[in-house]
PDB file of C-alpha atoms in Angstrom:
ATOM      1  CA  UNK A   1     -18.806 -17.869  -5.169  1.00 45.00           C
ATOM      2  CA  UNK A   2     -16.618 -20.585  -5.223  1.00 52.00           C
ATOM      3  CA  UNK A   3     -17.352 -23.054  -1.674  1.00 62.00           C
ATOM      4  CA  UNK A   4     -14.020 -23.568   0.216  1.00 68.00           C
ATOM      5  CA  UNK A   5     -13.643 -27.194   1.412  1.00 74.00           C
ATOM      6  CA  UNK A   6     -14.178 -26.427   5.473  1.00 83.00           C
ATOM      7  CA  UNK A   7     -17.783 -25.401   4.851  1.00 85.00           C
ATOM      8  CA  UNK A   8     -18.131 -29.201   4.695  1.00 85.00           C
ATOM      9  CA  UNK A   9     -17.289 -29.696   7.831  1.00 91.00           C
ATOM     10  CA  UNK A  10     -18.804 -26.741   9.579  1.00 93.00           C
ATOM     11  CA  UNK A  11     -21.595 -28.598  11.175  1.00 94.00           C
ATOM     12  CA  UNK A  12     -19.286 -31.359  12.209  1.00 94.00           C
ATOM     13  CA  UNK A  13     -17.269 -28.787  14.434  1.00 95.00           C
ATOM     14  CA  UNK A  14     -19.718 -27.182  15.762  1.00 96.00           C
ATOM     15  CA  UNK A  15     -21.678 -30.208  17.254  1.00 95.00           C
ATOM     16  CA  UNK A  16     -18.154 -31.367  18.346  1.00 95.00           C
ATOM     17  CA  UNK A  17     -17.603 -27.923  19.842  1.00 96.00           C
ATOM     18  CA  UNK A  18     -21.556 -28.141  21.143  1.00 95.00           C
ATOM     19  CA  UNK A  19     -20.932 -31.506  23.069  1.00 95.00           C
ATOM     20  CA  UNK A  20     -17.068 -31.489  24.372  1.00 95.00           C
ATOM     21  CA  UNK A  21     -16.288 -27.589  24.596  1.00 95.00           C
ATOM     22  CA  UNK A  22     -13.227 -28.940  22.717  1.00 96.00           C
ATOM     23  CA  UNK A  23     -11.708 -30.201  19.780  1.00 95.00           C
ATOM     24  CA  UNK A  24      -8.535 -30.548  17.459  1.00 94.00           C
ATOM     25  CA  UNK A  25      -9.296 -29.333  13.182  1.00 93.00           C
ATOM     26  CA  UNK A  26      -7.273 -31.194  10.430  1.00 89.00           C
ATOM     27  CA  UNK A  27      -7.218 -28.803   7.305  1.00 86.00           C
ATOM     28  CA  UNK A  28      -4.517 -28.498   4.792  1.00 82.00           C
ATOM     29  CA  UNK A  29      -3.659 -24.891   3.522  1.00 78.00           C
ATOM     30  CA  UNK A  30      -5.735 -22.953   1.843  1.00 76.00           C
ATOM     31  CA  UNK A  31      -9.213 -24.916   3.421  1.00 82.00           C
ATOM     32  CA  UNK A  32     -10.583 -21.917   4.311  1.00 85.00           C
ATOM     33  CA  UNK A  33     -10.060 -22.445   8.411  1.00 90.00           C
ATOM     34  CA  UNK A  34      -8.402 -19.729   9.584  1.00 91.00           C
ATOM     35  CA  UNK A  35     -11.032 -16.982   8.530  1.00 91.00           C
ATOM     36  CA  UNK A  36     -14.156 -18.877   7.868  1.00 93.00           C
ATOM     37  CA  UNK A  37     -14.205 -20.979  11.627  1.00 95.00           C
ATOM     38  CA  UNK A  38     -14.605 -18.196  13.715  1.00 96.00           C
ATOM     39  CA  UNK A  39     -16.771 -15.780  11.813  1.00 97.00           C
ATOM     40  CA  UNK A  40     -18.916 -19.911  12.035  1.00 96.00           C
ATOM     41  CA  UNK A  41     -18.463 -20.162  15.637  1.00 96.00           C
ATOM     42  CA  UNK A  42     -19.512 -16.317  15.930  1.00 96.00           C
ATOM     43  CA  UNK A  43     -22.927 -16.569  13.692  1.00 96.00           C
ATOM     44  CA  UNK A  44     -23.383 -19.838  15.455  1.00 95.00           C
ATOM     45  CA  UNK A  45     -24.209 -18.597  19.401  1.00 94.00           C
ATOM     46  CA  UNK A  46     -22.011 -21.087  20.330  1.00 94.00           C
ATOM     47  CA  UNK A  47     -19.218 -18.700  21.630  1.00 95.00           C
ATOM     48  CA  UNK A  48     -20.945 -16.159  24.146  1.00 92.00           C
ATOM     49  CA  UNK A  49     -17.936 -14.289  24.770  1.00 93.00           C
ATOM     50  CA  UNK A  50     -15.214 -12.789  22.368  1.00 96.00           C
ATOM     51  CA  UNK A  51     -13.237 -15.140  20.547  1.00 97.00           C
ATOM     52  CA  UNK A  52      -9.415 -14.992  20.533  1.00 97.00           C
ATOM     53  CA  UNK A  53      -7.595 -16.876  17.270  1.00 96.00           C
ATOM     54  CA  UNK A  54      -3.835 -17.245  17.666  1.00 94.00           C
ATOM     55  CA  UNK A  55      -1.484 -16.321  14.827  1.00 90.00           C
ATOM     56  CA  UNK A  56       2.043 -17.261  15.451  1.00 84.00           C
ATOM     57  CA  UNK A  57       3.027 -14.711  12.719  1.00 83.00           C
ATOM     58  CA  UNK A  58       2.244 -10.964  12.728  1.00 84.00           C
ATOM     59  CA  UNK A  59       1.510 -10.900   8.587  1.00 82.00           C
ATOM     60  CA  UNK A  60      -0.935 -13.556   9.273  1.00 85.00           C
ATOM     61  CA  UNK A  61      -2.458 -11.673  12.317  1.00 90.00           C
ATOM     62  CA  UNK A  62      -2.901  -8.881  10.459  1.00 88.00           C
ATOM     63  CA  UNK A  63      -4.003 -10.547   7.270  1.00 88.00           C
ATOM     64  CA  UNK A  64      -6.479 -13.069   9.279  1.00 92.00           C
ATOM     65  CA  UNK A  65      -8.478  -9.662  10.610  1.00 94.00           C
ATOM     66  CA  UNK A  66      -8.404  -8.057   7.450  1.00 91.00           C
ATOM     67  CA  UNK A  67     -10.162 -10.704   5.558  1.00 91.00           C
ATOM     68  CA  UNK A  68     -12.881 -11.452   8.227  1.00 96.00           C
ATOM     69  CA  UNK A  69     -13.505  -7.724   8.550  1.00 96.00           C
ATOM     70  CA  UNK A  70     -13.957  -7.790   4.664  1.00 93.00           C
ATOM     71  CA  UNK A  71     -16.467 -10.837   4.507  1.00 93.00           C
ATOM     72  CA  UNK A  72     -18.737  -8.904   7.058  1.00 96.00           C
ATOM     73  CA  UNK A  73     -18.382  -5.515   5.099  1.00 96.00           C
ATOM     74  CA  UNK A  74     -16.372  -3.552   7.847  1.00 96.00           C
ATOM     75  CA  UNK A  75     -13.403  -2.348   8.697  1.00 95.00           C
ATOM     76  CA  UNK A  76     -10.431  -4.162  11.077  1.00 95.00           C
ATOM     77  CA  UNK A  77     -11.677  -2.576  14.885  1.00 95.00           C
ATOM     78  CA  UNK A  78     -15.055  -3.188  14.839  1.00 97.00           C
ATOM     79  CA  UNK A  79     -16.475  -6.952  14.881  1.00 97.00           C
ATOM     80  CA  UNK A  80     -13.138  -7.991  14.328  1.00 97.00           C
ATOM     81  CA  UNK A  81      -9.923  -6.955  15.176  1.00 96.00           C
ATOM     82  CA  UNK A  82      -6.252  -7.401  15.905  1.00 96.00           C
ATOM     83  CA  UNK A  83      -3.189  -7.342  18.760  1.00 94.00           C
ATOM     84  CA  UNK A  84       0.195  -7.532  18.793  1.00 90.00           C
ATOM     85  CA  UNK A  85       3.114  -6.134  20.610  1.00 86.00           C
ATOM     86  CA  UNK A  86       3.205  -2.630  19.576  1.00 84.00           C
ATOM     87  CA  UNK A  87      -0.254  -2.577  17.636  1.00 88.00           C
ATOM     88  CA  UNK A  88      -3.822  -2.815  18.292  1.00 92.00           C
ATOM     89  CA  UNK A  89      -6.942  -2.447  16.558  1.00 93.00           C
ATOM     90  CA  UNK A  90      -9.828  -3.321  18.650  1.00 95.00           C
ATOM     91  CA  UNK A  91     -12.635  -1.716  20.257  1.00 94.00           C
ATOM     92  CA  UNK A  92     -16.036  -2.638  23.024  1.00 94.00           C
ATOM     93  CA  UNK A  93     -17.928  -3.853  19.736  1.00 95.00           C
ATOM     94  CA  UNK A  94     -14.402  -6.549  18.953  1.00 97.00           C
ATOM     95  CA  UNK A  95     -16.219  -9.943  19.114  1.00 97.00           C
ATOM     96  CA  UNK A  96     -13.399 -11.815  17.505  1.00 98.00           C
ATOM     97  CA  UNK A  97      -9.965 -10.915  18.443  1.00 97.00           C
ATOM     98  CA  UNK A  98      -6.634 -12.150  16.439  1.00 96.00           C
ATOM     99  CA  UNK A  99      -3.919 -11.974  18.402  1.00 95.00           C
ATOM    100  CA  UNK A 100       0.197 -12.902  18.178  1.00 89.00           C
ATOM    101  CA  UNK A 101       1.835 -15.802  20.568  1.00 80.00           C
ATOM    102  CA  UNK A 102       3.583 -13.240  23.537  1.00 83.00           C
ATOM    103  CA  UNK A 103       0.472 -11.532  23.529  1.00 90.00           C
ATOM    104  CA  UNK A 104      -2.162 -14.651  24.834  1.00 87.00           C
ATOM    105  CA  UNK A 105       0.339 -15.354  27.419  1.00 87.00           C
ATOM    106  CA  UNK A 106       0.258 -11.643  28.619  1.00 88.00           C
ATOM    107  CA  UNK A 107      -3.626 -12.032  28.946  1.00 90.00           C
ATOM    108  CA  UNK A 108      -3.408 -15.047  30.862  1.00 89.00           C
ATOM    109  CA  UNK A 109      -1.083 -13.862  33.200  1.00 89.00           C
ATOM    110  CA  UNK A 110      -3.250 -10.219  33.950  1.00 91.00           C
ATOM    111  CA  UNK A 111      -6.683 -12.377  33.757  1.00 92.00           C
ATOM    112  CA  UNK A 112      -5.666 -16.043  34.741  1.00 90.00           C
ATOM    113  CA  UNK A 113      -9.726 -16.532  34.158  1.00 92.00           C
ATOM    114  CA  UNK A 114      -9.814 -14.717  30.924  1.00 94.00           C
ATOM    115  CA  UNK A 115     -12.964 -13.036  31.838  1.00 93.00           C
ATOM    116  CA  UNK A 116     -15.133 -11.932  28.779  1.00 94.00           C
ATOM    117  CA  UNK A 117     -13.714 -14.439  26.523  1.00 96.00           C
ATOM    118  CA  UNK A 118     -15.244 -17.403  25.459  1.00 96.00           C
ATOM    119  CA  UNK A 119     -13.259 -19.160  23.299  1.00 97.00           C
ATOM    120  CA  UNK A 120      -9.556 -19.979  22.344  1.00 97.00           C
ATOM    121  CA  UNK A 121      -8.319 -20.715  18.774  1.00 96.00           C
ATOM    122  CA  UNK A 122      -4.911 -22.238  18.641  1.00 94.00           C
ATOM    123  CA  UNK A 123      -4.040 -21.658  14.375  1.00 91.00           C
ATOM    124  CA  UNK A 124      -0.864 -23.407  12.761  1.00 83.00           C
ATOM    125  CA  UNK A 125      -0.565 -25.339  15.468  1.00 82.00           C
ATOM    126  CA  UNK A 126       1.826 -27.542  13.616  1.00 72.00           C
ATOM    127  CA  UNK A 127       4.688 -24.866  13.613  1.00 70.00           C
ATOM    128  CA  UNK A 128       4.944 -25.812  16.973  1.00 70.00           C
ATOM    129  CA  UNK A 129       6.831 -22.770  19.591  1.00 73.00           C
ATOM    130  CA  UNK A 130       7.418 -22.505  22.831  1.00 78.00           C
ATOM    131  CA  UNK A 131       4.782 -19.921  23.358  1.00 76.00           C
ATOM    132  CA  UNK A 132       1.971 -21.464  21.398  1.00 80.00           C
ATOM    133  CA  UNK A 133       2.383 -24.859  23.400  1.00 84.00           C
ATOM    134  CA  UNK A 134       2.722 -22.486  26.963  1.00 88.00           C
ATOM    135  CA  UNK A 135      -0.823 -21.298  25.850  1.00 86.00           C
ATOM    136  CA  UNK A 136      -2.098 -24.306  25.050  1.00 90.00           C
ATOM    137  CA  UNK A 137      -0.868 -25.862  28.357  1.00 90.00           C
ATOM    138  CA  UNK A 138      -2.276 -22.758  30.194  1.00 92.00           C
ATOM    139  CA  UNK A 139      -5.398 -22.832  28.234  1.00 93.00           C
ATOM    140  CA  UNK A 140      -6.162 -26.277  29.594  1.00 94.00           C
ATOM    141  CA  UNK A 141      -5.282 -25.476  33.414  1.00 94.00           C
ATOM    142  CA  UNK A 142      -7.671 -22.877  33.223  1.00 94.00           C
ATOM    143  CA  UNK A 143     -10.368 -24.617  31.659  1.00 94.00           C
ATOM    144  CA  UNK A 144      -9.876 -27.483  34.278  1.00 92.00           C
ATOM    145  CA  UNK A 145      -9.383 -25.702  37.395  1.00 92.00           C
ATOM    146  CA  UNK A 146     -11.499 -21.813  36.356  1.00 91.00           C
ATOM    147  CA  UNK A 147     -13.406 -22.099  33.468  1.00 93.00           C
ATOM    148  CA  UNK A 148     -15.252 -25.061  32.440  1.00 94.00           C
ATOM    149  CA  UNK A 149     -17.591 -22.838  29.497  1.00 94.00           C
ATOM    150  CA  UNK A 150     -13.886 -21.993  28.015  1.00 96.00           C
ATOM    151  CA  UNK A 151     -13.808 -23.506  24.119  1.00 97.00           C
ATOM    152  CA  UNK A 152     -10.284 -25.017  23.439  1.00 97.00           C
ATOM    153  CA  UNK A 153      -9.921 -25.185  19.749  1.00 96.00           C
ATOM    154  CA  UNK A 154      -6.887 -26.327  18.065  1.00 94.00           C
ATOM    155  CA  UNK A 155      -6.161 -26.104  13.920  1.00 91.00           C
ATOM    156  CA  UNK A 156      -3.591 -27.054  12.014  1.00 86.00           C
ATOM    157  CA  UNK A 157      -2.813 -28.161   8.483  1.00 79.00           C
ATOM    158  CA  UNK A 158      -0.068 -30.700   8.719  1.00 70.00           C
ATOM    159  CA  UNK A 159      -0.286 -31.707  12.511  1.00 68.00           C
ATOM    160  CA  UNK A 160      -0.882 -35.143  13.188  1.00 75.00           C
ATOM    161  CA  UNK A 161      -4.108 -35.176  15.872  1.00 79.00           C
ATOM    162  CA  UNK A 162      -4.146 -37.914  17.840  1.00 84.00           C
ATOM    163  CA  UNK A 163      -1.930 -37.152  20.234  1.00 86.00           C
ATOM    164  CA  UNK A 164      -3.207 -33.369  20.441  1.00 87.00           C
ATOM    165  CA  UNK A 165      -6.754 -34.692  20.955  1.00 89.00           C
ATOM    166  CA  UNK A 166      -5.328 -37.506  23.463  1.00 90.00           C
ATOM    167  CA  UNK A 167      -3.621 -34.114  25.635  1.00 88.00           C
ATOM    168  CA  UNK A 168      -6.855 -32.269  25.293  1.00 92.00           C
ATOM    169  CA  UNK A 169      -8.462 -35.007  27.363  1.00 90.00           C
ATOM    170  CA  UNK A 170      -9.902 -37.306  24.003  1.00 92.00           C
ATOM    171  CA  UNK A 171     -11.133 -34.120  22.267  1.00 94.00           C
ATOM    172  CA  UNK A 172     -12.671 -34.577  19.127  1.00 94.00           C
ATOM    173  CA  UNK A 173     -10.663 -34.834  15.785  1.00 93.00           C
ATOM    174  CA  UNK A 174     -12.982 -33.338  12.654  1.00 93.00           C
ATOM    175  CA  UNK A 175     -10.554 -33.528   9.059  1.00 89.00           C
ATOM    176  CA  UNK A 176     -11.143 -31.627   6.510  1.00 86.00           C
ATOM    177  CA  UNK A 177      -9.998 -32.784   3.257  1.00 76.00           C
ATOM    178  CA  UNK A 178      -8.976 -29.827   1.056  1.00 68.00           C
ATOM    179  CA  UNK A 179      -8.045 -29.232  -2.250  1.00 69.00           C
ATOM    180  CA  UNK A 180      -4.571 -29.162  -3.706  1.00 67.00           C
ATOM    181  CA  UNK A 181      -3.152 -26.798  -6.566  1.00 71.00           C
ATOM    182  CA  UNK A 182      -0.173 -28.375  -8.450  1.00 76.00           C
ATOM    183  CA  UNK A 183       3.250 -26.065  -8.044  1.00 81.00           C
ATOM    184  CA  UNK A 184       6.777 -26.812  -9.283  1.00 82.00           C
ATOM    185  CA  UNK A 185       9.840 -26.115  -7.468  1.00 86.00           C
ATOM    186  CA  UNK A 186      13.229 -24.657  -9.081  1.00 84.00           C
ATOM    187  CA  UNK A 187      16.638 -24.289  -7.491  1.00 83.00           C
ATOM    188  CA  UNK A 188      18.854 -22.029  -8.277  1.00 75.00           C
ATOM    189  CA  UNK A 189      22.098 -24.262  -9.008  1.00 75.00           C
ATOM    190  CA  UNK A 190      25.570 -23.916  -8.793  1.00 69.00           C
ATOM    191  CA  UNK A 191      26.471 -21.312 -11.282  1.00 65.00           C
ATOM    192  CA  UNK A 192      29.898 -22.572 -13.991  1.00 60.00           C
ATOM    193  CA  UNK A 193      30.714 -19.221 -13.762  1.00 68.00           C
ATOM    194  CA  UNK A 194      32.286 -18.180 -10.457  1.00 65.00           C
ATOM    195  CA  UNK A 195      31.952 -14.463 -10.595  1.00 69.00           C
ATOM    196  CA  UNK A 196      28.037 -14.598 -11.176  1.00 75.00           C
ATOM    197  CA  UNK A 197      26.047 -12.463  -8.307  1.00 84.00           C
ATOM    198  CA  UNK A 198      23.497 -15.165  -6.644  1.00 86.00           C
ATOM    199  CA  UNK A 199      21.050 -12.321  -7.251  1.00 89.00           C
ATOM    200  CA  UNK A 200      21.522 -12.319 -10.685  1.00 89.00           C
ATOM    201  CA  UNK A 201      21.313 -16.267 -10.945  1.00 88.00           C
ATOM    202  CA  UNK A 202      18.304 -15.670  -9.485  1.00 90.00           C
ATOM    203  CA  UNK A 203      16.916 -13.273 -11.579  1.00 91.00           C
ATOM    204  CA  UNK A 204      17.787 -15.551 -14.415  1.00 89.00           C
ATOM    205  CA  UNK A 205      16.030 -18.562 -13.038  1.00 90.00           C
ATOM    206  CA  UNK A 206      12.869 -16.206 -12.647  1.00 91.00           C
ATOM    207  CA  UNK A 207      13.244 -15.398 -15.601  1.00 91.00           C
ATOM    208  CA  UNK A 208      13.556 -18.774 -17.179  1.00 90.00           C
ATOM    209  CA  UNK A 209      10.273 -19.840 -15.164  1.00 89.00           C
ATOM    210  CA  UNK A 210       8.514 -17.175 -16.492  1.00 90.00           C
ATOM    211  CA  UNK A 211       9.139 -18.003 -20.172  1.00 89.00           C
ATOM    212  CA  UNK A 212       8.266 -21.964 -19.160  1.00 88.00           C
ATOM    213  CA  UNK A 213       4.955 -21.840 -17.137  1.00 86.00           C
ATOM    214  CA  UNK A 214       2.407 -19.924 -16.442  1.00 86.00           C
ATOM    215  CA  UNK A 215       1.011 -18.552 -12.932  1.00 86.00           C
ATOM    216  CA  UNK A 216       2.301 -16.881 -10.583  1.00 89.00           C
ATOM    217  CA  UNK A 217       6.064 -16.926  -9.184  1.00 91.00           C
ATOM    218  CA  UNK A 218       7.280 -17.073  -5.391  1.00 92.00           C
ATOM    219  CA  UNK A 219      10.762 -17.000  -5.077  1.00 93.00           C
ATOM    220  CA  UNK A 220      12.784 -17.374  -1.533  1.00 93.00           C
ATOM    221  CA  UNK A 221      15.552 -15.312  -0.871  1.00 92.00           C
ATOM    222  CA  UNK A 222      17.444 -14.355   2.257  1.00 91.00           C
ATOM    223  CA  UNK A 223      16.849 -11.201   2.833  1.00 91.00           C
ATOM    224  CA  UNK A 224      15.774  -7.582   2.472  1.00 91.00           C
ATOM    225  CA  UNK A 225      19.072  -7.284   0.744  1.00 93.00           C
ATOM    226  CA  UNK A 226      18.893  -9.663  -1.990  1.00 93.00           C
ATOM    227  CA  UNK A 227      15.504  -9.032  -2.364  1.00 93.00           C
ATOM    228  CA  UNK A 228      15.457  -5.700  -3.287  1.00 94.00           C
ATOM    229  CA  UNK A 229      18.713  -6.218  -5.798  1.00 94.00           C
ATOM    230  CA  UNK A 230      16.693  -9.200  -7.324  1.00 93.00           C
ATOM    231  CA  UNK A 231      13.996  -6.603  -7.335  1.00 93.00           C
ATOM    232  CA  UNK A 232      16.096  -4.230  -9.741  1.00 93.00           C
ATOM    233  CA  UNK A 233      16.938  -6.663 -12.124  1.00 93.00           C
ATOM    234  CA  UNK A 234      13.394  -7.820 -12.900  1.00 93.00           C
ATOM    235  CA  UNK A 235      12.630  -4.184 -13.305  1.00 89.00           C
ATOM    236  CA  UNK A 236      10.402  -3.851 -16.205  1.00 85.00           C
ATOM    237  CA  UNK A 237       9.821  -7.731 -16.661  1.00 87.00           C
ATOM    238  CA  UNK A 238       6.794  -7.643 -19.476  1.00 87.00           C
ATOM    239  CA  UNK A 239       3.619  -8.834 -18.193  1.00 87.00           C
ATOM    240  CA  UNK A 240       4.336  -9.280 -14.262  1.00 90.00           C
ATOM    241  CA  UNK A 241       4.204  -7.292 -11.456  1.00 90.00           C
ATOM    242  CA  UNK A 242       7.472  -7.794  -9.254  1.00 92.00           C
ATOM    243  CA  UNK A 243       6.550  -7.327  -5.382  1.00 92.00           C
ATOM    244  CA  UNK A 244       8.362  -7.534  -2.398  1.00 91.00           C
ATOM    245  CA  UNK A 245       7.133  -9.450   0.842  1.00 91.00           C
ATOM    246  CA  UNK A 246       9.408  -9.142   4.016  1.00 88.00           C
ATOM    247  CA  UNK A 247       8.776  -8.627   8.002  1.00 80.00           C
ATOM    248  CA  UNK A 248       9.722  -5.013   7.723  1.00 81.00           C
ATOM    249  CA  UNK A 249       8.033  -3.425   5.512  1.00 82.00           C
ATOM    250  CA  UNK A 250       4.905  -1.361   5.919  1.00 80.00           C
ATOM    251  CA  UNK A 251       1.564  -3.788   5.867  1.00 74.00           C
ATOM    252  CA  UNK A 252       0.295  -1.801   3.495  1.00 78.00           C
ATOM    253  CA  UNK A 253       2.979  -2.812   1.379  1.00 82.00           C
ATOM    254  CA  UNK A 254       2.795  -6.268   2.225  1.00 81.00           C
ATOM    255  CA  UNK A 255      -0.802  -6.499   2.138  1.00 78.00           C
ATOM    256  CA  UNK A 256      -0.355  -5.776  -1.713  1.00 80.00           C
ATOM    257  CA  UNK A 257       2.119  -8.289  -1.707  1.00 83.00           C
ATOM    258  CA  UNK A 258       0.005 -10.858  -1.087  1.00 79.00           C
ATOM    259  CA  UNK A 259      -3.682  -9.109  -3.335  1.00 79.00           C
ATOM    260  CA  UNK A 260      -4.460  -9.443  -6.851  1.00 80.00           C
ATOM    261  CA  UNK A 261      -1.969  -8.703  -9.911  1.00 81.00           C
ATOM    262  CA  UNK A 262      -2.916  -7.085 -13.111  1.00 82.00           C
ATOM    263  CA  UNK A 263      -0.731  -9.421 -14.537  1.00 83.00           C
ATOM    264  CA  UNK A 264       1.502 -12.289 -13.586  1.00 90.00           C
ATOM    265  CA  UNK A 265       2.324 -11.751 -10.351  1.00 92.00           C
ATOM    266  CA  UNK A 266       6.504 -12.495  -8.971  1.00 92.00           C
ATOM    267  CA  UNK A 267       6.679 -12.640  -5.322  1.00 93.00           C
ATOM    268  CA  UNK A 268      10.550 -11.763  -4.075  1.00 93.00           C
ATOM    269  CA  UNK A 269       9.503 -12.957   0.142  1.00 92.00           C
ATOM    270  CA  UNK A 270      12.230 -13.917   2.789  1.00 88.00           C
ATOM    271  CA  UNK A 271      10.456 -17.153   4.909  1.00 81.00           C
ATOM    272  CA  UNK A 272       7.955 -14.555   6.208  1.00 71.00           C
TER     273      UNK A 272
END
């Protein structure tokens, strides 16, 4: 099995964790943080209460609680599980709990002590809202004036620390160094002829990538709209599999978005 680059710093966060109750993660994309940190701090002991990781996005929420389920052979509800407005899959056995932004405020504001939980994960910190800094500001109140045993973990890929760590009271800062993959952008130009479709500029640049590299293709496009028009055209493109990837489609659909390809895989996704 191929070793992700934050199981070398593992130990590192957890002795952070062990002596401050606090600390701020540096990890670029694809490090492994967002699913392999908690199921650590779970097997760990460290945590003796459930721990809640924040997703500002409701794909990632979902997708987060699907692949920790998976690593421990179960399914989403048991050890691990999920919340967002509208949706829920948890249960008494939930140990790790991935929630949305609007929901952690909701908890603070029934349980300002946030009894039964022992730890908060603040993920992509670095897209930076309103409600993830509110819970992070809240977080810290609590843990000052309530809960001293609360963990206050922050993550992020591009975020610079310091002055996280410096608001968290000198928290520690543990950096992960990651790997990187190379990809190469295309824009779609200005098309010469004036009564070309964007879509179908688009489908021609796809097209033209296709023929030129190799890998996989993730193309940006407004909407559900010109996504599923784009869709059409690359019907029957030999060798890939064209998929769709936008907020409101089913997660089934979405989760198979984002899985494996028989074949070269084109991914048509609004900036889900």
């Amino acid at each position: 099995m191929t070793r992700l680059p934050i199981e070398d710093v593992l130990e590192e966060l957890r002795a952070a964790i062990a002596a401050r109750g606090m600390a701020v993660l540096q990890a670029p994309p694809g490090a492994g943080k967002t699913t392999m940190v908690p199921l650590d701090l779970l097997a760990s002991g460290l945590i003796p209460g459930r721990i809640v990781l924040l997703e500002p996005r409701r794909l990632a929420a979902r997708a987060a609680a699907e692949r920790m389920a998976e690593t421990l052979g179960e399914a989403v509800g048991a050890t691990v599980g999920y919340r967002m407005r509208g949706e829920a899959r948890v249960s008494k056995a939930t140990r790790i709990e991935v929630v949305t932004e609007g929901i952690l405020t909701r908890m603070i504001q029934s349980d300002p002590g946030l009894e039964g939980i022992g730890a908060l994960i603040f993920d992509e910190f670095h897209e930076r809202s309103l409600n993830a800094d509110l819970g992070l500001a809240l977080a810290l109140e609590i843990r000052g004036a309530l809960r001293e045993d609360l963990v206050l973990l922050v993550m992020s890929a591009t975020l610079d620390a310091e002055p996280v760590a410096a608001l968290m009271g000198d928290a520690p800062v543990v950096t992960s160094a990651g790997r990187a993959f190379p990809v190469e952008t295309r824009w779609l130009g200005r098309s010469p002829d004036a009564s070309m479709r964007f879509e179908a500029g688009v489908a021609g640049l796809v097209r033209q990538a296709i023929e030129e590299t190799e890998g996989g293709v993730l193309v940006f496009l407004p909407g559900e709209a010109e996504i599923r028009r784009v869709e059409a055209m690359l019907s029957g493109l030999p060798g890939c599999e064209v998929r769709p990837l936008f907020g409101a489609m089913e997660f089934a659909a979405q989760r198979a978005a984002l899985g494996p390809a028989s074949g070269r895989k084109v991914v048509l996704a609004t900036a889900i």
